[in-house]
Short mmCIF file of C-alpha atoms in Angstrom, two decimals:
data_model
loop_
_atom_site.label_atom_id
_atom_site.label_comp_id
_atom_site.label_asym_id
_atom_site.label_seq_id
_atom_site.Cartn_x
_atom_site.Cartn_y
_atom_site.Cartn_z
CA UNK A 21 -6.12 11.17 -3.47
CA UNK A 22 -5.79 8.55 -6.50
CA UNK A 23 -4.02 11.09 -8.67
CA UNK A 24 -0.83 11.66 -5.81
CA UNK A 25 0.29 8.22 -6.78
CA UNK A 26 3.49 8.20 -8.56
CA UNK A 27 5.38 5.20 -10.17
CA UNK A 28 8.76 4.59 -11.07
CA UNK A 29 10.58 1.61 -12.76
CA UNK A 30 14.14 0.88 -11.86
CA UNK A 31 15.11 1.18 -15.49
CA UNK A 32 12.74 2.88 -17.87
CA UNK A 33 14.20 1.63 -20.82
CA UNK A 34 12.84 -1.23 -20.22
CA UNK A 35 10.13 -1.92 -18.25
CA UNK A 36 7.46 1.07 -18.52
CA UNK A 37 4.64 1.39 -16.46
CA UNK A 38 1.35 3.48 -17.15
CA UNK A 39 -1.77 3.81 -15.78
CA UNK A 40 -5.01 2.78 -17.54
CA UNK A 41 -7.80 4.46 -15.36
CA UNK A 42 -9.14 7.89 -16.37
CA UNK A 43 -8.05 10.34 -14.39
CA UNK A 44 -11.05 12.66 -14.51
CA UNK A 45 -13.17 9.45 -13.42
CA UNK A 46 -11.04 8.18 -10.30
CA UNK A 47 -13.16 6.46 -8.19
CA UNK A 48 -11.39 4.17 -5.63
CA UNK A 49 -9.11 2.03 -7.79
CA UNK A 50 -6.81 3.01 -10.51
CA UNK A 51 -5.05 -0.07 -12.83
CA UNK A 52 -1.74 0.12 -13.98
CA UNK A 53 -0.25 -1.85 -16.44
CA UNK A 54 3.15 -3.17 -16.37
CA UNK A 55 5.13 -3.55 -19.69
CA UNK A 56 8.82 -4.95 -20.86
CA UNK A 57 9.54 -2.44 -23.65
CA UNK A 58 12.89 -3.92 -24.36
CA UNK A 59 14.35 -7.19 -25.27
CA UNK A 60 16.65 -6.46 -21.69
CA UNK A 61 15.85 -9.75 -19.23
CA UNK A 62 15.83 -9.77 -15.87
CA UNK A 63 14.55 -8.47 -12.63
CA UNK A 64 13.53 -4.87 -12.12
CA UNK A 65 11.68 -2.74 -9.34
CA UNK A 66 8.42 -0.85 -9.90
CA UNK A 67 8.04 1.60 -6.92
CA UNK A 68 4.58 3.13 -6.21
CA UNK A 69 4.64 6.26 -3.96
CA UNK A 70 1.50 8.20 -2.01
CA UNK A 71 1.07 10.30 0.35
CA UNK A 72 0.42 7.08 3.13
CA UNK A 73 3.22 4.65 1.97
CA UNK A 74 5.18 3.16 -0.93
CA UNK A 75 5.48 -0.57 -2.28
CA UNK A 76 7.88 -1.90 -4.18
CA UNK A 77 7.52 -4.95 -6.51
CA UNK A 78 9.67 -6.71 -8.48
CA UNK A 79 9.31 -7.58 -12.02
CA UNK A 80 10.97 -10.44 -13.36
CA UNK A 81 11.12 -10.20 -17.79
CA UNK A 82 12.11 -13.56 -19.31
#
């Protein structure tokens, strides 16, 4: 199920993460959109977590 998926950054305060699908309308995609919301450069992790597996990624902010 689309809606188990959970995502969390490495440090929230400054790279955000949120999904841009509706919920009630989850077909078999959802899009999330990755954001710097600091002025903090870097790299940071962005895990995604469901029920079959998780995948990290790593986000580099210049």
């Amino acid at each position: 199920d689309l809606k188990e998926i959970t995502v969390v950054s490495s440090s929230p305060n400054d790279v955000a993460v949120v999904s841009e699908t509706n919920t009630e309308d989850l077909s078999s995609q959802v899009l999330f959109v990755v954001k710097s919301i600091s002025q903090k450069t870097g790299e940071f992790t962005v895990t995604f977590a469901a029920p079959c597996g998780k995948k990290e990624i790593l986000v580099k902010v210049r």
